[in-house]
Short mmCIF file of C-alpha atoms and ligand atoms in Angstrom, two decimals:
data_model
loop_
_atom_site.label_atom_id
_atom_site.label_comp_id
_atom_site.label_asym_id
_atom_site.label_seq_id
_atom_site.Cartn_x
_atom_site.Cartn_y
_atom_site.Cartn_z
CA MET A 1 19.86 5.01 -40.76
CA SER A 2 23.11 6.58 -39.13
CA LEU A 3 26.17 4.32 -39.22
CA THR A 4 29.61 4.86 -37.67
CA LEU A 5 32.62 2.66 -38.26
CA TYR A 6 35.27 2.45 -35.75
CA GLY A 7 38.68 1.53 -37.12
CA ALA A 8 42.27 2.62 -38.83
CA ILE A 9 42.25 3.22 -42.57
CA LEU A 10 45.60 0.89 -43.00
CA SER A 11 43.64 -2.35 -41.44
CA PRO A 12 42.31 -4.88 -43.98
CA PHE A 13 39.42 -5.51 -41.96
CA VAL A 14 38.32 -1.93 -41.89
CA ARG A 15 39.16 -1.48 -45.44
CA LYS A 16 36.82 -4.45 -46.24
CA ASN A 17 33.71 -2.79 -44.59
CA ARG A 18 34.74 0.72 -46.20
CA ILE A 19 35.06 -0.73 -49.67
CA GLN A 20 31.71 -2.23 -49.07
CA LEU A 21 30.19 0.67 -47.46
CA ALA A 22 31.12 2.52 -50.70
CA ASP A 23 29.75 -0.04 -53.08
CA GLN A 24 26.51 0.05 -51.34
CA SER A 25 26.56 3.74 -51.44
CA LEU A 26 25.88 3.93 -47.76
CA ASP A 27 26.99 7.16 -46.11
CA TYR A 28 28.85 6.70 -42.42
CA GLU A 29 31.10 8.53 -40.25
CA LEU A 30 34.62 6.96 -39.65
CA VAL A 31 36.04 7.43 -36.31
CA ALA A 32 39.67 6.67 -36.27
CA ILE A 33 40.98 4.20 -33.93
CA ASP A 34 44.69 3.43 -33.63
CA PRO A 35 44.52 -0.44 -32.73
CA PHE A 36 47.81 0.19 -31.05
CA ASN A 37 46.91 3.05 -29.02
CA GLN A 38 43.10 2.58 -28.27
CA PRO A 39 40.99 5.02 -25.92
CA GLU A 40 39.88 3.27 -22.91
CA TRP A 41 36.32 3.77 -24.08
CA PHE A 42 36.89 1.59 -26.89
CA SER A 43 36.50 -1.75 -24.71
CA GLU A 44 32.73 -0.81 -24.63
CA ILE A 45 32.42 -0.66 -28.28
CA ASN A 46 34.26 -4.14 -28.84
CA PRO A 47 35.41 -5.99 -25.67
CA LEU A 48 37.85 -7.55 -27.58
CA ARG A 49 39.39 -4.23 -28.57
CA ARG A 50 39.85 -5.06 -32.08
CA VAL A 51 38.82 -2.97 -35.25
CA PRO A 52 36.68 -2.65 -37.27
CA ALA A 53 33.04 -2.01 -35.17
CA LEU A 54 30.08 -0.73 -36.46
CA LYS A 55 27.48 1.43 -34.51
CA THR A 56 24.07 1.42 -35.86
CA ALA A 57 20.82 2.78 -34.46
CA ASP A 58 20.09 -0.61 -32.89
CA GLY A 59 23.39 -1.22 -31.28
CA ILE A 60 27.20 -2.25 -32.07
CA ILE A 61 28.53 -5.08 -34.20
CA ALA A 62 32.27 -6.26 -34.23
CA ASP A 63 34.18 -8.20 -36.72
CA SER A 64 34.41 -7.17 -40.24
CA ALA A 65 32.62 -10.58 -41.36
CA ILE A 66 29.92 -9.99 -39.27
CA ILE A 67 29.45 -6.29 -40.31
CA ALA A 68 29.82 -7.21 -43.86
CA GLN A 69 26.89 -9.71 -43.51
CA TYR A 70 24.77 -7.01 -41.44
CA LEU A 71 25.36 -4.57 -44.22
CA HIS A 72 23.94 -6.70 -46.79
CA ASP A 73 21.17 -7.78 -44.93
CA SER A 74 20.08 -4.52 -44.00
CA TYR A 75 20.42 -2.87 -47.18
CA PRO A 76 19.13 -5.00 -49.87
CA GLY A 77 20.07 -4.45 -53.57
CA SER A 78 23.75 -5.37 -53.41
CA ASN A 79 24.75 -8.89 -54.94
CA LEU A 80 28.07 -9.03 -52.87
CA TYR A 81 27.31 -12.67 -51.66
CA GLY A 82 26.31 -14.17 -55.20
CA SER A 83 22.87 -15.09 -56.12
CA THR A 84 22.80 -18.95 -55.15
CA PRO A 85 23.65 -20.66 -51.86
CA THR A 86 26.69 -22.31 -53.71
CA GLU A 87 27.73 -18.98 -54.76
CA SER A 88 27.34 -17.42 -51.30
CA ALA A 89 29.21 -20.21 -49.65
CA ARG A 90 32.04 -19.88 -52.01
CA VAL A 91 32.19 -16.11 -51.11
CA ARG A 92 32.03 -16.88 -47.34
CA TRP A 93 35.01 -19.47 -47.86
CA LEU A 94 37.29 -17.01 -49.89
CA GLU A 95 36.36 -14.12 -47.17
CA LYS A 96 37.61 -16.69 -44.48
CA PHE A 97 40.39 -17.68 -46.26
CA ALA A 98 41.38 -14.03 -46.56
CA ASP A 99 40.95 -13.01 -43.05
CA TYR A 100 42.26 -16.16 -41.42
CA GLU A 101 45.04 -17.77 -43.76
CA LEU A 102 46.19 -14.70 -45.73
CA ALA A 103 46.05 -11.99 -42.97
CA PRO A 104 48.48 -13.58 -40.61
CA LEU A 105 51.15 -13.61 -43.52
CA ALA A 106 50.08 -10.47 -45.35
CA THR A 107 49.01 -8.09 -42.71
CA PHE A 108 50.32 -9.48 -39.38
CA THR A 109 53.96 -10.66 -40.76
CA VAL A 110 54.57 -8.53 -43.76
CA PHE A 111 52.89 -5.22 -43.37
CA ARG A 112 53.39 -5.17 -39.58
CA ASN A 113 57.38 -6.14 -39.82
CA ARG A 114 57.71 -3.73 -42.68
CA LEU A 115 55.71 -0.69 -41.73
CA LEU A 116 54.21 -0.85 -38.37
CA ASN A 117 57.16 -2.22 -36.21
CA PRO A 118 59.74 0.56 -37.58
CA VAL A 119 57.09 3.21 -36.57
CA HIS A 120 56.72 1.73 -33.03
CA GLY A 121 60.50 1.64 -32.48
CA LYS A 122 60.63 -2.03 -33.04
CA ASP A 123 62.86 -4.09 -35.24
CA CYS A 124 61.75 -5.55 -38.48
CA ASP A 125 61.85 -9.10 -38.24
CA GLU A 126 63.12 -9.47 -42.24
CA ASP A 127 63.58 -13.31 -41.70
CA ALA A 128 59.97 -13.63 -40.54
CA VAL A 129 58.90 -11.67 -43.88
CA GLN A 130 61.13 -13.82 -46.15
CA HIS A 131 60.01 -16.99 -44.49
CA ALA A 132 56.25 -15.78 -45.19
CA MET A 133 56.84 -14.78 -48.72
CA GLU A 134 58.97 -17.74 -49.90
CA HIS A 135 57.46 -20.50 -47.86
CA ASP A 136 54.02 -19.76 -46.40
CA LEU A 137 52.23 -17.10 -48.79
CA PRO A 138 52.94 -19.08 -52.18
CA PRO A 139 50.78 -22.14 -51.69
CA LEU A 140 47.78 -19.98 -50.49
CA LEU A 141 48.35 -17.64 -53.41
CA ALA A 142 48.54 -20.72 -55.85
CA TYR A 143 45.33 -21.84 -54.53
CA LEU A 144 43.59 -18.18 -55.12
CA GLU A 145 45.26 -17.84 -58.67
CA GLN A 146 43.89 -21.35 -59.56
CA GLN A 147 40.35 -20.14 -58.40
CA LEU A 148 40.47 -17.10 -60.65
CA GLU A 149 41.57 -19.11 -63.64
CA GLY A 150 39.29 -18.03 -66.75
CA LYS A 151 37.32 -15.67 -64.56
CA HIS A 152 36.97 -12.09 -64.06
CA TRP A 153 36.36 -12.11 -60.44
CA PHE A 154 36.07 -15.07 -58.01
CA LEU A 155 32.33 -15.57 -58.94
CA GLY A 156 33.12 -15.14 -62.52
CA GLU A 157 31.26 -11.95 -63.87
CA GLN A 158 29.73 -11.38 -60.39
CA PHE A 159 31.96 -8.65 -58.21
CA SER A 160 31.58 -9.97 -54.73
CA LEU A 161 32.89 -9.69 -51.04
CA ALA A 162 35.37 -12.44 -52.05
CA ASP A 163 37.08 -9.94 -54.08
CA ILE A 164 37.17 -7.54 -51.61
CA ALA A 165 38.61 -9.56 -48.95
CA VAL A 166 41.24 -11.11 -50.70
CA GLY A 167 42.16 -7.74 -52.53
CA SER A 168 42.17 -6.07 -49.15
CA GLN A 169 45.00 -8.21 -47.83
CA LEU A 170 47.18 -7.98 -51.07
CA ILE A 171 46.67 -4.16 -50.64
CA ASN A 172 48.43 -4.46 -47.26
CA LEU A 173 50.92 -6.84 -48.62
CA ALA A 174 51.73 -3.86 -51.14
CA HIS A 175 51.76 -1.46 -48.42
CA GLY A 176 54.30 -3.72 -46.96
CA GLY A 177 56.59 -3.25 -49.94
CA GLN A 178 55.48 -6.51 -51.80
CA LEU A 179 53.58 -6.34 -54.75
CA ILE A 180 52.19 -9.53 -56.13
CA ASP A 181 54.28 -10.45 -58.94
CA GLU A 182 52.35 -10.53 -62.25
CA LEU A 183 54.34 -12.89 -63.78
CA GLN A 184 54.05 -15.72 -61.20
CA TRP A 185 50.41 -14.57 -60.26
CA PRO A 186 48.71 -12.99 -63.25
CA ASN A 187 45.20 -13.71 -61.93
CA LEU A 188 45.81 -12.33 -58.74
CA SER A 189 47.84 -9.28 -59.91
CA CYS A 190 44.90 -8.69 -62.50
CA LEU A 191 42.19 -8.94 -59.73
CA LEU A 192 44.24 -6.23 -57.79
CA SER A 193 44.53 -3.90 -60.44
CA LYS A 194 40.88 -4.37 -61.54
CA LEU A 195 39.83 -3.90 -57.87
CA SER A 196 41.99 -0.81 -57.50
CA SER A 197 40.39 0.83 -60.38
CA ARG A 198 36.84 0.49 -58.88
CA GLN A 199 35.34 4.04 -57.62
CA SER A 200 34.88 2.28 -53.95
CA VAL A 201 38.47 1.42 -53.95
CA SER A 202 40.09 4.10 -56.02
CA SER A 203 38.55 6.57 -53.65
CA LEU A 204 40.30 5.20 -50.61
CA LEU A 205 43.78 4.45 -51.69
CA PRO A 206 45.31 8.08 -51.87
CA GLY A 207 44.58 8.55 -48.45
CA GLU A 208 46.13 5.27 -47.63
CA HIS A 209 49.01 6.04 -49.78
CA GLN A 210 49.61 9.44 -48.26
CA LEU A 211 49.69 7.70 -44.71
CA VAL A 212 51.94 4.95 -45.69
CA GLY A 213 54.31 7.56 -46.89
CA LYS A 214 54.15 9.58 -43.52
CA LEU A 215 54.74 6.51 -41.47
CA ARG A 216 57.62 5.57 -43.65
CA GLU A 217 59.12 9.17 -43.26
CA PHE A 218 58.60 9.01 -39.54
CA ALA A 219 60.00 5.61 -39.20
CA ALA A 220 63.21 6.51 -41.34
CA LYS A 221 63.68 9.70 -38.95
CA ARG A 222 63.00 7.77 -35.92
CA GLN A 223 65.79 5.25 -36.93
CA ALA A 224 68.03 8.18 -38.04
CA GLY A 225 68.25 9.67 -34.63
N1 LIG B 301 38.72 -11.18 -37.43
C1 LIG B 301 38.63 -9.59 -37.21
C2 LIG B 301 40.27 -9.18 -37.20
C3 LIG B 301 40.19 -7.83 -36.77
C4 LIG B 301 41.74 -7.54 -36.25
O1 LIG B 301 42.55 -8.40 -36.08
N2 LIG B 301 41.90 -6.14 -36.37
C5 LIG B 301 43.11 -5.43 -35.94
C6 LIG B 301 43.67 -4.50 -36.72
S1 LIG B 301 44.02 -4.96 -38.45
C7 LIG B 301 43.30 -5.27 -34.45
O2 LIG B 301 42.50 -4.47 -33.98
N3 LIG B 301 44.20 -5.53 -33.55
C8 LIG B 301 44.20 -4.92 -32.32
C9 LIG B 301 44.25 -6.06 -31.34
O3 LIG B 301 44.31 -7.09 -31.56
O4 LIG B 301 44.67 -5.77 -30.13
C10 LIG B 301 37.80 -8.91 -38.08
O5 LIG B 301 37.52 -9.22 -39.34
O6 LIG B 301 37.33 -7.86 -37.97
#
């Protein structure tokens, strides 16, 4: 079955699906969509005009969580939602936590202000970044840190979509210049480093770092003149 993923490689939601696709050894074509400069035709793919979206032989699916579920259901063999209803609920809860609680801070505040705003000629609202880092993010990170206590992954020994979803937001935080402090958040820091060394993730990161470097250069030139 042919799969086409529409998205931008620095989107944490697109990354979530790309890691899963690689983890499930699924081939796909990536069609680059810049969320801030979308082609008109993209409304036909996703009327909400957000990435990611996935085209399959049967139609189009939007939203990373729905895509993730579809890939899991359509290509059996992966264990990314765990093995029991309780594990599956835990994975979904942590995925939702990542997508709707971490994302507004890690991606839409830190990453966007530090990296994307300067690229688009907008100011970085450093006060908003500092407020997120010092006030809003710590309680969320503390909760996740505690959820990982004594465990290899969020489900214990079993790698899951929860690790991908949370890790994906932490990668955007890092792209925004904020590495997870390993003294304050040792479990999360360890999760990110284990995730980054998995083949499904390490194969994606060089391309991302290259793009982040180019964007930083572009923003610096733009600011200089
Ligand atoms: N809940 C959605 C969030 C997707 C999302 O917000 N994507 C951003 C890029 S990171 C986007 O396309 N933004 C464009 C816009 O909102 O106009 C998902 O999981 O797919």
